[in-house]
Tab-separated table of C-alpha atoms and ligand atoms in Angstrom:
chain	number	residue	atom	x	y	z
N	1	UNK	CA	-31.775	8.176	-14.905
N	2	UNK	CA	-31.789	10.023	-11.789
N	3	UNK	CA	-29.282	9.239	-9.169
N	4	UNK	CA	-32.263	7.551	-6.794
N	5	UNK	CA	-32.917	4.747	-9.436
N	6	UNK	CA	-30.802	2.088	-7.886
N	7	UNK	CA	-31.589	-0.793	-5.449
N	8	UNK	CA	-29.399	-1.150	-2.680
N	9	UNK	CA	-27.296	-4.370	-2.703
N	10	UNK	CA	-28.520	-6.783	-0.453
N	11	UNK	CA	-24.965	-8.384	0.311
N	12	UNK	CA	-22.608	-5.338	0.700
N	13	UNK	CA	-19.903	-4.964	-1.647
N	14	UNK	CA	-16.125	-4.577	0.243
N	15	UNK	CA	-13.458	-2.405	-0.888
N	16	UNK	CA	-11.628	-5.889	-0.325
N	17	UNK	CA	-12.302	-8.551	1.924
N	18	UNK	CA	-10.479	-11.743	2.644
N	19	UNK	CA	-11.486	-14.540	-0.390
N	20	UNK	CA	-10.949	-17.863	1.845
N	21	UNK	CA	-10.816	-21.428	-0.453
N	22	UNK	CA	-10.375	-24.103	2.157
N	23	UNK	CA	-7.316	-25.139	2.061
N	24	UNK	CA	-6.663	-22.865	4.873
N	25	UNK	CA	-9.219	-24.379	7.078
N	26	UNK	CA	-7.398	-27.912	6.198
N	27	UNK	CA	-4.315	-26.292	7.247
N	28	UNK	CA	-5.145	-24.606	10.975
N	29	UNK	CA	-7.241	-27.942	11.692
N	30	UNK	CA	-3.883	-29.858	10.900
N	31	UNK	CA	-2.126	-27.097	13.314
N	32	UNK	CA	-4.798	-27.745	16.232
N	33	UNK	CA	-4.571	-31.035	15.843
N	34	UNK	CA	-0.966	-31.890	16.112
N	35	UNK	CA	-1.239	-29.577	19.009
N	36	UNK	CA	1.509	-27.069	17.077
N	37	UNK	CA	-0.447	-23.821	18.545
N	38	UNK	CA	2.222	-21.973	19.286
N	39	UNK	CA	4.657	-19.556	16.877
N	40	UNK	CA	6.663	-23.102	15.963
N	41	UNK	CA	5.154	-25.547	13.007
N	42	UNK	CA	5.150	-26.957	9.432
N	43	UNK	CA	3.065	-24.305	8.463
N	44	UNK	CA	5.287	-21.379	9.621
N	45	UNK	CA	8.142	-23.355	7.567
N	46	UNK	CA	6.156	-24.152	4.500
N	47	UNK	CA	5.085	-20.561	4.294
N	48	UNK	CA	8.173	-19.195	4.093
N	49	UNK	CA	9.572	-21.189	1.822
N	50	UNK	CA	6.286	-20.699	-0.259
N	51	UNK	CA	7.196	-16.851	-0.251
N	52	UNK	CA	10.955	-17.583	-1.121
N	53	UNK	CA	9.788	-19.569	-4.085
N	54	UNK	CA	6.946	-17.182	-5.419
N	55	UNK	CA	8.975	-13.777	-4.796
N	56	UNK	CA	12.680	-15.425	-5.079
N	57	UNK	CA	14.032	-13.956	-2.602
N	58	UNK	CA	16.921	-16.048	-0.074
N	59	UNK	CA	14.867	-15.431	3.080
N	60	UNK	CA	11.183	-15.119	4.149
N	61	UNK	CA	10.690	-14.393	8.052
N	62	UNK	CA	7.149	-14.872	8.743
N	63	UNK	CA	6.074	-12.210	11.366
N	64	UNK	CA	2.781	-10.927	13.714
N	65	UNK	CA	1.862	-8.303	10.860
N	66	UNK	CA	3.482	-6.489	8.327
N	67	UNK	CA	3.564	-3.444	10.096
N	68	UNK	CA	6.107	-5.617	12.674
N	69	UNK	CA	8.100	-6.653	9.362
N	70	UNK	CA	8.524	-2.891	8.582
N	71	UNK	CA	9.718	-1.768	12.552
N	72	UNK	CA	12.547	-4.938	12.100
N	73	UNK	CA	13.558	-3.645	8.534
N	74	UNK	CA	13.822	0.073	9.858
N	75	UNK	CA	15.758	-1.724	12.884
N	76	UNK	CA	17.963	-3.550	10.391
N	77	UNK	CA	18.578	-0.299	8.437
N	78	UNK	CA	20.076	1.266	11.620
N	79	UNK	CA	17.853	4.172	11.945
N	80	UNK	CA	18.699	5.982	15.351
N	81	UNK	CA	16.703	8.400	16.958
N	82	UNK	CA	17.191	11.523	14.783
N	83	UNK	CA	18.273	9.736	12.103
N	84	UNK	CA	16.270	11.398	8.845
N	85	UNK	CA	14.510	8.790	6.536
N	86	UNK	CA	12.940	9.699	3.030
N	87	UNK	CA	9.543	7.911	2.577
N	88	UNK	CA	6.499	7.795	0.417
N	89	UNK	CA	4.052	10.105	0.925
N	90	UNK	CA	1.236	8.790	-0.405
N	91	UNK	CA	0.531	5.463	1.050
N	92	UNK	CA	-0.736	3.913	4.316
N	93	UNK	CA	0.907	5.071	7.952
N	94	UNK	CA	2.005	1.694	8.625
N	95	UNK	CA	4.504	2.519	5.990
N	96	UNK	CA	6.090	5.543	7.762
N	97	UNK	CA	5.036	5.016	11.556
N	98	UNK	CA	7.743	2.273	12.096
N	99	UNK	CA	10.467	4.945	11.843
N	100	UNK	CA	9.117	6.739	14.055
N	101	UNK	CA	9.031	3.926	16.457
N	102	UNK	CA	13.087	4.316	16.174
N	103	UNK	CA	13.160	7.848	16.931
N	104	UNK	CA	13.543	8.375	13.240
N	105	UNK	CA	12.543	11.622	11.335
N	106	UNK	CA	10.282	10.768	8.511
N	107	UNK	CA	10.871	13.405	5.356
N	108	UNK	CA	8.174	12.830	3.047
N	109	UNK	CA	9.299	12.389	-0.804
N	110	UNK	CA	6.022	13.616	-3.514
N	111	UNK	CA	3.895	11.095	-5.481
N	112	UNK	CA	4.225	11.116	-9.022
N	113	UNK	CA	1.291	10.596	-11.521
N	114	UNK	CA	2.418	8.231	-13.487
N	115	UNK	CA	2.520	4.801	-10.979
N	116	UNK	CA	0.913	7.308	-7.608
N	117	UNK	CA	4.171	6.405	-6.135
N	118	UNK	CA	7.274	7.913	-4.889
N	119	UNK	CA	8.576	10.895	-7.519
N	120	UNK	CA	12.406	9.886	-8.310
N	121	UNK	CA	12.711	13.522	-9.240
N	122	UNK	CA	11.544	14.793	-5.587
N	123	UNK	CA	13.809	12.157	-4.516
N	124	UNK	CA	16.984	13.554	-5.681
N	125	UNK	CA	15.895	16.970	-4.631
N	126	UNK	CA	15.590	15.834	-0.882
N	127	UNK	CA	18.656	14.147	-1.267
N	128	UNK	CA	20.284	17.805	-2.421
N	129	UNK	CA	18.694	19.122	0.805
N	130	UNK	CA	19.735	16.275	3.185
N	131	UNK	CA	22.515	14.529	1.395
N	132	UNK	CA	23.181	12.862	4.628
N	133	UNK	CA	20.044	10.161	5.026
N	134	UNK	CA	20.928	6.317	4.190
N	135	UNK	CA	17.709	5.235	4.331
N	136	UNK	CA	14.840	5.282	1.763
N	137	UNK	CA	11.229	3.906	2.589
N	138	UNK	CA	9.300	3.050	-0.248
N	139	UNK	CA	5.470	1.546	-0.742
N	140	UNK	CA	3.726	-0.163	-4.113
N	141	UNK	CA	0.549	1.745	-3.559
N	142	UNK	CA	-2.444	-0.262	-4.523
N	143	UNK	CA	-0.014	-3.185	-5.909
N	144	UNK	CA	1.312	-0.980	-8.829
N	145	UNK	CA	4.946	-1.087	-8.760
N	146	UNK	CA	7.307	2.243	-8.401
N	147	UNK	CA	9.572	3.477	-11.001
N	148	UNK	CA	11.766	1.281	-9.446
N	149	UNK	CA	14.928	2.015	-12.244
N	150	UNK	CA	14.810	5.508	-11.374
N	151	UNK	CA	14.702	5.432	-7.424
N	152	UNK	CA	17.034	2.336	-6.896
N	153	UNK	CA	19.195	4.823	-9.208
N	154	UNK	CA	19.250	7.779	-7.408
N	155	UNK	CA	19.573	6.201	-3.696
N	156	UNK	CA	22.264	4.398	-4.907
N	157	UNK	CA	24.166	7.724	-6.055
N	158	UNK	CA	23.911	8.682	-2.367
N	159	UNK	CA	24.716	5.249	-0.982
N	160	UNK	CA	21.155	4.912	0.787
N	161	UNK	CA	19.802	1.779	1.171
N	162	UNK	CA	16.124	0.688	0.347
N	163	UNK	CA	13.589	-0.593	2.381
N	164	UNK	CA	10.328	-2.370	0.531
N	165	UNK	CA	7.101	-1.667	1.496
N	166	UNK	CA	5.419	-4.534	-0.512
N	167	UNK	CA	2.323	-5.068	1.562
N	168	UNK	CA	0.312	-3.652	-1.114
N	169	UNK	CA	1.568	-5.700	-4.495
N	170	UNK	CA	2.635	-9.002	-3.679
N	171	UNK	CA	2.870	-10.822	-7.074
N	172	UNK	CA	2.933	-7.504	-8.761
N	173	UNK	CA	6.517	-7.346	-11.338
N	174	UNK	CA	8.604	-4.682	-12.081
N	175	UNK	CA	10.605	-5.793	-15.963
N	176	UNK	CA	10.004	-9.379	-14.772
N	177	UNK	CA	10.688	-9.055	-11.214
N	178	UNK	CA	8.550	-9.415	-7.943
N	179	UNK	CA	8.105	-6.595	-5.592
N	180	UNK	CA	9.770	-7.436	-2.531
N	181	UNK	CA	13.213	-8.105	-3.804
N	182	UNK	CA	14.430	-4.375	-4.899
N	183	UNK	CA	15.640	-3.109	-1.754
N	184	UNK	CA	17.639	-4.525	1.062
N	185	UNK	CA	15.369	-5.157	3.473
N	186	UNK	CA	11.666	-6.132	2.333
N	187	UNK	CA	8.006	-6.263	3.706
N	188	UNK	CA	5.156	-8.204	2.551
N	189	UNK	CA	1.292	-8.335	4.807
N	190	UNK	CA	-1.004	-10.732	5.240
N	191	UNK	CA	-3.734	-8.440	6.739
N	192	UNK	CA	-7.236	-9.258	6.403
N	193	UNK	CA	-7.912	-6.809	3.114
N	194	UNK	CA	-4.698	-7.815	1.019
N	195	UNK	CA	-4.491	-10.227	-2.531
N	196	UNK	CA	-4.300	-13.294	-0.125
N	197	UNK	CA	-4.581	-13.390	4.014
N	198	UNK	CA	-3.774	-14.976	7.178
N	199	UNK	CA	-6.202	-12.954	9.081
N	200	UNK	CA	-3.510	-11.072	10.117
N	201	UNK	CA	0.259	-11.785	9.723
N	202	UNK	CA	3.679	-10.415	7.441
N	203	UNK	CA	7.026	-11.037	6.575
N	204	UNK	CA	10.752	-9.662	6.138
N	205	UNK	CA	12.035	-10.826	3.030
N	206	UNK	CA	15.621	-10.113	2.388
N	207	UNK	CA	18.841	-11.877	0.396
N	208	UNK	CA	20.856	-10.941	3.735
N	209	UNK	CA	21.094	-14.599	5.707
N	210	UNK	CA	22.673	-12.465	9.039
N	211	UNK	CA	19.835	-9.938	8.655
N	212	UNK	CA	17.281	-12.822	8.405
N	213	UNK	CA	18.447	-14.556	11.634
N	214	UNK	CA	18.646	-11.310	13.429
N	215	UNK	CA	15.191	-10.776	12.579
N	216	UNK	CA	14.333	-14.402	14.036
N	217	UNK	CA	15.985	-13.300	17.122
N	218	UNK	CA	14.348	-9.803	17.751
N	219	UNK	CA	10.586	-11.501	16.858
N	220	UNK	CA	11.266	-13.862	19.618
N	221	UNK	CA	11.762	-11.874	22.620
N	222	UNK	CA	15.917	-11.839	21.555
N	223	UNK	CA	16.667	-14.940	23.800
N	224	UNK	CA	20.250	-15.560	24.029
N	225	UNK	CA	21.887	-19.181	23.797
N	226	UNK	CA	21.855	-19.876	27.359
N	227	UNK	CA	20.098	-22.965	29.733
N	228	UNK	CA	18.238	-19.376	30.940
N	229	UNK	CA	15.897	-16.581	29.579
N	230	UNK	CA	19.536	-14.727	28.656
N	231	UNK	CA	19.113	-11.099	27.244
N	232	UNK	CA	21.385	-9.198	25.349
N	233	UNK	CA	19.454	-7.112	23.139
N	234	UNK	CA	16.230	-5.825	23.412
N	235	UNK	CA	13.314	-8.182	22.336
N	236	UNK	CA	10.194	-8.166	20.264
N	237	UNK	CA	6.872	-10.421	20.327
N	238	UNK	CA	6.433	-10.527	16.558
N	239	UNK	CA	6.177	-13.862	15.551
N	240	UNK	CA	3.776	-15.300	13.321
N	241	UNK	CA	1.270	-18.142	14.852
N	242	UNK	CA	1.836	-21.318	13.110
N	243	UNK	CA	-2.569	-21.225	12.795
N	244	UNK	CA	-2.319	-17.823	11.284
N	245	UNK	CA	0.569	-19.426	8.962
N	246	UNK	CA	-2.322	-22.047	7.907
N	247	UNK	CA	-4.133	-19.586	6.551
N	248	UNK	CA	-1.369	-18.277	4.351
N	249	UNK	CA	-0.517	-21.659	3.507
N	250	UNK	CA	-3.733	-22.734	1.943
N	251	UNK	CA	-3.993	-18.862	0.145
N	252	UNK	CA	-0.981	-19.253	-1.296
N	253	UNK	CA	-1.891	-21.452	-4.374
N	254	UNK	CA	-4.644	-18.684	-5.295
N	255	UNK	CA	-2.401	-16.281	-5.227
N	256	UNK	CA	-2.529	-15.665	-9.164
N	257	UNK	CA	-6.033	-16.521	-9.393
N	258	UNK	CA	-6.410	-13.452	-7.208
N	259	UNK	CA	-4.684	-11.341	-9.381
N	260	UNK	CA	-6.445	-12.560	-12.409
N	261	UNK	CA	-9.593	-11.710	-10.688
N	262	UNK	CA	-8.576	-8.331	-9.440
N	263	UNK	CA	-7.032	-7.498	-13.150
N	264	UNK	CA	-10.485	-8.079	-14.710
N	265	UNK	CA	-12.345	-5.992	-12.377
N	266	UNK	CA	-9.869	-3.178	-13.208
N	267	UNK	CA	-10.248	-3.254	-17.100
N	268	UNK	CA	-14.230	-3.639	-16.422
N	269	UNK	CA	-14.171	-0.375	-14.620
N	270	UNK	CA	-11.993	0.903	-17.739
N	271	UNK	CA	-14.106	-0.140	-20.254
N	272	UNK	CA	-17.428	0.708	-18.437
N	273	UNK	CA	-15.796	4.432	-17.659
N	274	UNK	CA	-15.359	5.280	-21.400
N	275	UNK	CA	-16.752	9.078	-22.162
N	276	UNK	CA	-16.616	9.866	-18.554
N	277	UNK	CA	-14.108	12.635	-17.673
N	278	UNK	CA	-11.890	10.263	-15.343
N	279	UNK	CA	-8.668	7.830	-15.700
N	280	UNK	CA	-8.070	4.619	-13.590
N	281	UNK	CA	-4.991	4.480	-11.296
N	282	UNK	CA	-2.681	4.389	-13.656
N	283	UNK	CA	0.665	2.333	-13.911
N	284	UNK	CA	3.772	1.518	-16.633
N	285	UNK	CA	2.207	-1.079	-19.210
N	286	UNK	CA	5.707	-1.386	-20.615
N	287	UNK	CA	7.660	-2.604	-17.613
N	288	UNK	CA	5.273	-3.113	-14.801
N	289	UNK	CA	2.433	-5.709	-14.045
N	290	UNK	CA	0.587	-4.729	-11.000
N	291	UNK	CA	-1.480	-7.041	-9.213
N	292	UNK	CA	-4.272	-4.735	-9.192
N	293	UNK	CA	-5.047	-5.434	-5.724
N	294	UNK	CA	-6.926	-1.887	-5.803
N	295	UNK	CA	-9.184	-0.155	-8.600
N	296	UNK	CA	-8.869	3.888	-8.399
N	297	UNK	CA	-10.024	6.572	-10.541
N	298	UNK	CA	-8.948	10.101	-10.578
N	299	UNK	CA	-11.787	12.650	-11.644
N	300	UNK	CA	-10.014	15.281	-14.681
N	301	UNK	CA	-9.776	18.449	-12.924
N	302	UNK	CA	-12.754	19.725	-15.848
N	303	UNK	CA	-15.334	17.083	-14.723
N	304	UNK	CA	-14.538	17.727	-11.044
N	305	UNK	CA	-17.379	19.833	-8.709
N	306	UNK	CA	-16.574	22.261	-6.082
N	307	UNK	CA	-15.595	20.070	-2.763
N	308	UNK	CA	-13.823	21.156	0.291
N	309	UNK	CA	-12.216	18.752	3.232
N	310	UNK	CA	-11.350	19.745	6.177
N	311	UNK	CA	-9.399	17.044	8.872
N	312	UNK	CA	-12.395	15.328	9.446
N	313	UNK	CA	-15.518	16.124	7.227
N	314	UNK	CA	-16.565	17.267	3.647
N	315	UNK	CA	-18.623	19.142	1.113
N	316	UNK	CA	-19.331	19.128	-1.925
N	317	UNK	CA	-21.464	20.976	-4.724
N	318	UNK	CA	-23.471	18.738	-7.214
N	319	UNK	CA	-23.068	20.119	-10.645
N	320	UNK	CA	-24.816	18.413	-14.362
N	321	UNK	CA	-21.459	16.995	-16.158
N	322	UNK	CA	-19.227	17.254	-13.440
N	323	UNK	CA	-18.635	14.922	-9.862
N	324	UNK	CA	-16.434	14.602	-6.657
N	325	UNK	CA	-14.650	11.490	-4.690
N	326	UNK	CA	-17.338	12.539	-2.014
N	327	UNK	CA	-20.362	12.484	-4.211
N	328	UNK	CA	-19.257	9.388	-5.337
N	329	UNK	CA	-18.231	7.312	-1.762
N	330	UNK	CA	-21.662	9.022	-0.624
N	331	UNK	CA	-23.783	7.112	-3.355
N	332	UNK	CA	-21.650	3.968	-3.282
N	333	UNK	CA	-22.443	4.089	0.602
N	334	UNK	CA	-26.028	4.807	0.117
N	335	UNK	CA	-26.326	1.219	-2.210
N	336	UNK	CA	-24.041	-0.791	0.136
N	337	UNK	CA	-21.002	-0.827	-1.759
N	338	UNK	CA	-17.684	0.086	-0.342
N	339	UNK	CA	-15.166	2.789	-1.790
N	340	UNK	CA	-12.527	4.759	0.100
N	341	UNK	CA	-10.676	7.881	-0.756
N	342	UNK	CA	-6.972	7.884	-1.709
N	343	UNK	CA	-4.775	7.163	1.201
N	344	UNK	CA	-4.336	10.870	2.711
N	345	UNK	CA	-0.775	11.474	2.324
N	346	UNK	CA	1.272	11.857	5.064
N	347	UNK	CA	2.524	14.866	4.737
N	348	UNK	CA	-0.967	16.134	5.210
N	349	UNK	CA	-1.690	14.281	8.645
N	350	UNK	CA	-1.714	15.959	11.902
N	351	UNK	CA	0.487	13.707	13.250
N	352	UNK	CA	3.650	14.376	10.507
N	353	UNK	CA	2.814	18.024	9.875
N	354	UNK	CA	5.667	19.145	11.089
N	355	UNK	CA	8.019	16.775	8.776
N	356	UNK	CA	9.677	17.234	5.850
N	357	UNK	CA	8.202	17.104	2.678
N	358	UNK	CA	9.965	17.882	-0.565
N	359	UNK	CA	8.467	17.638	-4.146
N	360	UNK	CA	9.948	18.136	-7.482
N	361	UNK	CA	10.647	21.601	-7.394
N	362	UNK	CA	12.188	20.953	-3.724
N	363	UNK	CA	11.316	21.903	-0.306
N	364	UNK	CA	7.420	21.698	-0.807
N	365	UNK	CA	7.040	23.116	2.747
N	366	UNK	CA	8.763	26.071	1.697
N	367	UNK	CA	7.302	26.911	-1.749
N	368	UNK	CA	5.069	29.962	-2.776
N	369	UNK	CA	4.051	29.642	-6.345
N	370	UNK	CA	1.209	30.819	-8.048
N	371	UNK	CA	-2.216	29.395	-7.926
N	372	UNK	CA	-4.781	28.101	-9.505
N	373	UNK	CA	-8.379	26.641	-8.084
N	374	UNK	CA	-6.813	26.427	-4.714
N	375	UNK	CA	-3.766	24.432	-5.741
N	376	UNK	CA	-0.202	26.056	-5.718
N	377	UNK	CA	1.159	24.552	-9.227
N	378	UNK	CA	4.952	24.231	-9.714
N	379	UNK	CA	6.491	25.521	-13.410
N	380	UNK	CA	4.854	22.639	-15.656
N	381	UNK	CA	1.858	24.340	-14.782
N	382	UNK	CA	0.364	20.963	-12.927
N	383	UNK	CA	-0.592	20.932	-9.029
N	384	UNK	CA	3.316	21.410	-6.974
N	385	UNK	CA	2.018	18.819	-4.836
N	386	UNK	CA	0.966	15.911	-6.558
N	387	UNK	CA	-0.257	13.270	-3.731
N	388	UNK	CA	-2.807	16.081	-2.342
N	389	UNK	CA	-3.951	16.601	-5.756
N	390	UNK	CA	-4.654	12.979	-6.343
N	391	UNK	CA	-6.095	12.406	-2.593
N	392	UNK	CA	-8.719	15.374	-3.696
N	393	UNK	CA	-9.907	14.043	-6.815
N	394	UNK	CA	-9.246	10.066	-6.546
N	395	UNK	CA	-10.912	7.654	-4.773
N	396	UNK	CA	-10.562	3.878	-4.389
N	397	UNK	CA	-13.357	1.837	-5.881
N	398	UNK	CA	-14.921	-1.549	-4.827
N	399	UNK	CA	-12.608	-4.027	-5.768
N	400	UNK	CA	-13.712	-7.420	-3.906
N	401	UNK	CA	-12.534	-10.230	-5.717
N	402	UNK	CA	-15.942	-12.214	-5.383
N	403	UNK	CA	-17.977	-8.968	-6.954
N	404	UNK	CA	-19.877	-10.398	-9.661
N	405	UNK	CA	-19.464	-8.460	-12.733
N	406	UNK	CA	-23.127	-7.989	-12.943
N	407	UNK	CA	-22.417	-6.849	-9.473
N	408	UNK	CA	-19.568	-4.166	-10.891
N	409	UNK	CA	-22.188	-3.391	-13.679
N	410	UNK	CA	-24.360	-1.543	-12.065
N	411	UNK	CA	-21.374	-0.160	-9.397
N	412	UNK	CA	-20.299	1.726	-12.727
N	413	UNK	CA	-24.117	2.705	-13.476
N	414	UNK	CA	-23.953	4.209	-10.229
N	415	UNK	CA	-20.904	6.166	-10.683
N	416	UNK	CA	-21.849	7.412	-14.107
N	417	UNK	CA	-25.090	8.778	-12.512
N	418	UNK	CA	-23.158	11.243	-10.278
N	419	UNK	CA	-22.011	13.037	-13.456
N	420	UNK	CA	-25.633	13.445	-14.829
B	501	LIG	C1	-1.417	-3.045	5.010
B	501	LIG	C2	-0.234	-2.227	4.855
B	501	LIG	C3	0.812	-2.266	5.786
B	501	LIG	C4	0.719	-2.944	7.103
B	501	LIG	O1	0.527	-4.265	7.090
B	501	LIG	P1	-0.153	-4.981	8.354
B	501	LIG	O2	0.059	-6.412	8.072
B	501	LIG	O3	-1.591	-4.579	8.361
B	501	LIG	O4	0.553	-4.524	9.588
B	501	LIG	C5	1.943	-1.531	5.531
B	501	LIG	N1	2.047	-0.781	4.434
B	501	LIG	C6	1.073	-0.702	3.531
B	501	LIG	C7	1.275	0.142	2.325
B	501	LIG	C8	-0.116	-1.395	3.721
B	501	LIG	O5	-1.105	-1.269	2.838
């Protein structure tokens, strides 16, 4: 088979789009017509106790976006302008961005390749170079949780607290327990392409009741107790709309059934990539249920082609046996099915590329080690810096919950043809 044999899909096939059931619509007629179309209403209340319930966490503070829950938590952390803040690398900018909304300095911490997530190791080494941060920023990439153990561990040896970037893996467990209730200030999203939607919308989840009011406070323009618009502190628009909240509200109950869905589609793609020279994002079957909201796979450095990136474009050489994240998102583009490379890591981005970045040998800005095929490789002989490693050779594979596994059939036909 030749790598023109396929039929383009008639209906495209998302990365991940929203999966509606119609509850919601039930839910933001019931807002409209009670006239409660405004940031006040039974379905801003029921969804946060919904979240409380499902994550078990004290409080749920139902805000504009998640990226809106993440600037309150950094708030809430007390980041001041200068302040240095150790964050995951590899994940989405929404993650980081919020501290530098504070004036923060973002110092980027290396992904590991076990979970793709923060490396405790590189964690402890930053915390050797700047014992003096308090304040650790950490994201579930692609819903599989970090090794949580091991980070909580270490931050807590230098008294830093955690903040949760669970906008990724909501319903995903670490040893039995939900993401979004390991650090001390928590962030789940609602956006448009996560396990359920609102359209938009996010919360703060914390166990901290004065931290959860202060939050209600700040996402209502920080009006004071006063006949008058009184002002003491400064103000935020970040409320969620209680129609946005109907949305939540009727996702909610298919929360699991989302999962479920999103779980099947990764073990098809595991089963149907057998003999290939590729592993699926991978995570800790012993202690950690993802939610799967994302299907990756990460090409073995042998079946990889020659590619080069630069910022904005790339190339690649097509080679019997062997493939590339671009020959691959180029043929799933040419059928109408959506894939996406590996969130760049930050460290990489123009924006941050004069931040900190350490990795498990230590200041990965700093390092000059040998090379091989490009990458500099740290003593255990593997690539120094993991997340750029991964961001070359992964990419994230269609992984719409309403795919039809016929659908995903010939999605895997199509990726085994770039190898021929
Ligand atoms: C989606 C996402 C966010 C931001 O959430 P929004 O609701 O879109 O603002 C933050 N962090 C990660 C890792 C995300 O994937």
């Amino acid at each position: 088979m030749s790598k023109q044999d396929f039929v383009p899909f008639e209906k495209k096939i998302y990365l991940s789009s929203p999966t509606m059931h119609g509850g919601e619509l039930k839910y933001m007629t019931e807002a409209y017509e009670t006239n409660w179309m405004s940031t006040v209403g039974a379905n801003i209340n029921e969804v946060e106790r919904m979240t409380c319930e499902k994550v078990g966490c004290k409080y749920a503070v139902a805000l504009s976006a998640g990226t809106a829950a993440l600037h309150l938590a950094v708030k809430l952390a007390g980041v001041k302008p200068g302040d240095k803040v150790f964050c995951s690398d590899m994940t989405f900018d929404a993650t980081v961005n919020p501290v530098k909304y504070e004036g923060g300095e973002a110092i980027f911490i290396d992904t590991e390749y076990d979970t793709w997530n923060m490396d405790p190791v590189a964690l402890e080494n930053a915390f050797a170079l700047y014992p003096e941060v308090k304040v650790v920023v950490l994201a579930h990439l692609y819903g599989t949780p970090c090794k949580m153990d091991e980070i909580k561990a270490v931050s807590e040896k230098y008294n830093a607290i955690i903040v949760e970037d669970a906008a990724e893996s909501l319903g995903a467990t670490y040893k039995g327990k939900q993401t979004g209730t390991f650090g001390t200030y928590n962030v789940i999203s609602f956006n448009g392409n996560k396990i359920i939607t609102g359209s938009a919308g996010g919360m703060l989840l914390t166990d901290d009741k004065d931290a959860a009011e202060k939050v209600r406070k700040w996402s209502t323009q920080a009006r004071e107790n006063a006949p008058w618009y009184q002002h003491e502190e400064l103000g935020y628009n970040y409320r969620m709309s209680n129609v946005i909240a109907g949305v939540v509200r009727g996702q909610f109950p298919h929360l699991e059934e989302h999962i479920a869905q999103k779980k099947a589609i990764y073990e098809r793609y595991k089963e149907g990539f057998r003999g290939l020279p590729v592993t699926m994002n991978p995570y800790d079957e012993e202690n950690a249920e993802p939610n799967f909201w994302l299907s990756c796979m990460l090409i073995k450095p042998e079946g990889m082609c020659k590619q080069v990136r630069d910022e904005k474009k790339a190339l690649y050489i097509s080679e019997p046996g062997k493939s590339c994240p671009t020959e691959i998102l180029e043929t799933l583009a040419k059928y109408n099915a959506e894939g996406r490379p590996i969130w760049k890591p930050m460290h990489m981005q123009p924006i941050y590329r004069m931040n900190g970045f350490v990795t498990r040998e230590g200041n990965g800005r700093a390092q000059t080690n040998a090379y091989i095929d490009g990458h500099e490789v740290g003593k255990d002989g593997r690539p120094l810096d993991a997340g750029m490693d991964i961001f070359d050779r992964g990419l994230c594979l269609p992984s719409d919950n309403k795919m039809t596994s016929a659908e995903q059939d010939i999605i895997i036909e199509m990726i085994k043809s770039c190898f021929y």
